[in-house]
Amino acid sequence: MVMELTIIPLASGRSLSGAIADLVKIIEGSGLDYRMTAFGTLIEGTWDQLMGVAKRCHFEAREKSERVLTMIRLDDYGERTGEIEGAVDRVEKKLGREVKK
Amino acid sequence: MVMELTIIPLASGRSLSGAIADLVKIIEGSGLDYRMTAFGTLIEGTWDQLMGVAKRCHFEAREKSERVLTMIRLDDYGERTGEIEGAVDRVEKKLGREVKK
Amino acid sequence: MVMELTIIPLASGRSLSGAIADLVKIIEGSGLDYRMTAFGTLIEGTWDQLMGVAKRCHFEAREKSERVLTMIRLDDYGERTGEIEGAVDRVEKKLGREVKK
Amino acid sequence: MVMELTIIPLASGRSLSGAIADLVKIIEGSGLDYRMTAFGTLIEGTWDQLMGVAKRCHFEAREKSERVLTMIRLDDYGERTGEIEGAVDRVEKKLGREVKK
């Protein structure tokens, strides 16, 4: 399944990029496939793998900020893998051309 | 911390209420405090308690639907409890009156 | 349709309740039916009514915070109304009893 | 500001890609900069431009599905533009290297 993870340390003010840089290290350390976007990070794995990463990221952010909002969206297609790109590929096949990604 | 949990079994068509009724039983079975709304269920507990409930609900829905979207939002204020109602109470105190809830 | 509106002024630190109190006044001023929860406010209306409220709330928050995250979820059942409570009612009917709400 | 738009036609079953292909045409027709991901589409513009696109996409989906969930997240940094890529660029600068995107 694919998870979209967004972590917002309140009290961090306008700039979130420093806090997010710390989280990227955790995500990369998991060995799972990921893609970063302007709104969060897409990561592919099993429920337990994904929630393990989400938990480490959430509590890393909590160490530096006394209030943290964490948002998780999971799209579970069952056994399929390669879905970070696969979901966009299928739309491109329906359109018969590439989209911006 | 407080979690907002929304589970959407795709392939269930327009009516989600039957699938959600099954999930309410899991949520109530956890013993955690909760409130149901039109958009999901708010539940209060620790990370591990909340993610345990979310996992059971997600895989219950997956048994009946081959694709499930699960959305989780966590608001972590640290040690505070009673926050399902506490968050609204604080807004009412700022306003000096009750809001609709 | 029913909208769930969550507005997060970054730079507001741990306490959001003062900012949210200002938004409640805008929501109540719209005359639309609403319910406040720990994670946002549910409001019922047409697309244009709901987006009018969301826009006024967003820019009210922007006046006081240089970065604002606004989250909107819309559940559009077509012509049905009374859905802020109706969605929970249907689950209760399936269960044959009341839930906590 | 940057919007993340996710439209879920319930009743569409497991495959969403056909419905999403129709929405891509609307998004591209707007002339706004966008990026498609596995969880939605990021689009940059003003509030009115973005909400115009969201409305056209929502009602296009409603023509084919009697119940539609639309999710919108807006990140409003004020006058900054180029933020679909800019938000990730800043994280890369903090890290001193590229991330997967």
PDB file of C-alpha atoms in Angstrom, chain A residues 58-90:
ATOM      1  CA  HIS A  58       6.015  11.942  14.438  1.00  0.00           C
ATOM      2  CA  PHE A  59       8.050  11.567  17.624  1.00  0.00           C
ATOM      3  CA  GLU A  60      11.151  13.096  16.050  1.00  0.00           C
ATOM      4  CA  ALA A  61       9.018  16.170  15.312  1.00  0.00           C
ATOM      5  CA  ARG A  62       7.526  16.084  18.832  1.00  0.00           C
ATOM      6  CA  GLU A  63      10.976  16.333  20.390  1.00  0.00           C
ATOM      7  CA  LYS A  64      11.342  19.777  18.846  1.00  0.00           C
ATOM      8  CA  SER A  65       7.764  21.019  18.884  1.00  0.00           C
ATOM      9  CA  GLU A  66       5.279  20.675  21.728  1.00  0.00           C
ATOM     10  CA  ARG A  67       2.359  20.256  19.344  1.00  0.00           C
ATOM     11  CA  VAL A  68       2.468  18.244  16.126  1.00  0.00           C
ATOM     12  CA  LEU A  69      -0.214  17.484  13.558  1.00  0.00           C
ATOM     13  CA  THR A  70       0.403  14.301  11.599  1.00  0.00           C
ATOM     14  CA  MET A  71      -1.698  13.412   8.577  1.00  0.00           C
ATOM     15  CA  ILE A  72      -1.665   9.992   6.992  1.00  0.00           C
ATOM     16  CA  ARG A  73      -3.529   8.774   3.925  1.00  0.00           C
ATOM     17  CA  LEU A  74      -3.267   5.139   2.941  1.00  0.00           C
ATOM     18  CA  ASP A  75      -4.338   3.701  -0.391  1.00  0.00           C
ATOM     19  CA  ASP A  76      -4.447  -0.075  -0.090  1.00  0.00           C
ATOM     20  CA  TYR A  77      -4.790  -1.956  -3.369  1.00  0.00           C
ATOM     21  CA  GLY A  78      -3.906  -5.296  -1.852  1.00  0.00           C
ATOM     22  CA  GLU A  79      -0.892  -7.100  -3.255  1.00  0.00           C
ATOM     23  CA  ARG A  80       0.032  -4.599  -5.961  1.00  0.00           C
ATOM     24  CA  THR A  81       3.391  -2.894  -5.640  1.00  0.00           C
ATOM     25  CA  GLY A  82       5.069  -0.113  -7.614  1.00  0.00           C
ATOM     26  CA  GLU A  83       1.992   1.999  -6.994  1.00  0.00           C
ATOM     27  CA  ILE A  84       3.720   5.313  -6.286  1.00  0.00           C
ATOM     28  CA  GLU A  85       4.289   5.495 -10.024  1.00  0.00           C
ATOM     29  CA  GLY A  86       1.706   2.891 -11.047  1.00  0.00           C
ATOM     30  CA  ALA A  87      -1.278   5.035 -10.101  1.00  0.00           C
ATOM     31  CA  VAL A  88      -0.088   7.818 -12.414  1.00  0.00           C
ATOM     32  CA  ASP A  89       0.889   5.346 -15.152  1.00  0.00           C
ATOM     33  CA  ARG A  90      -2.684   4.052 -15.334  1.00  0.00           C
TER      34      ARG A  90
END
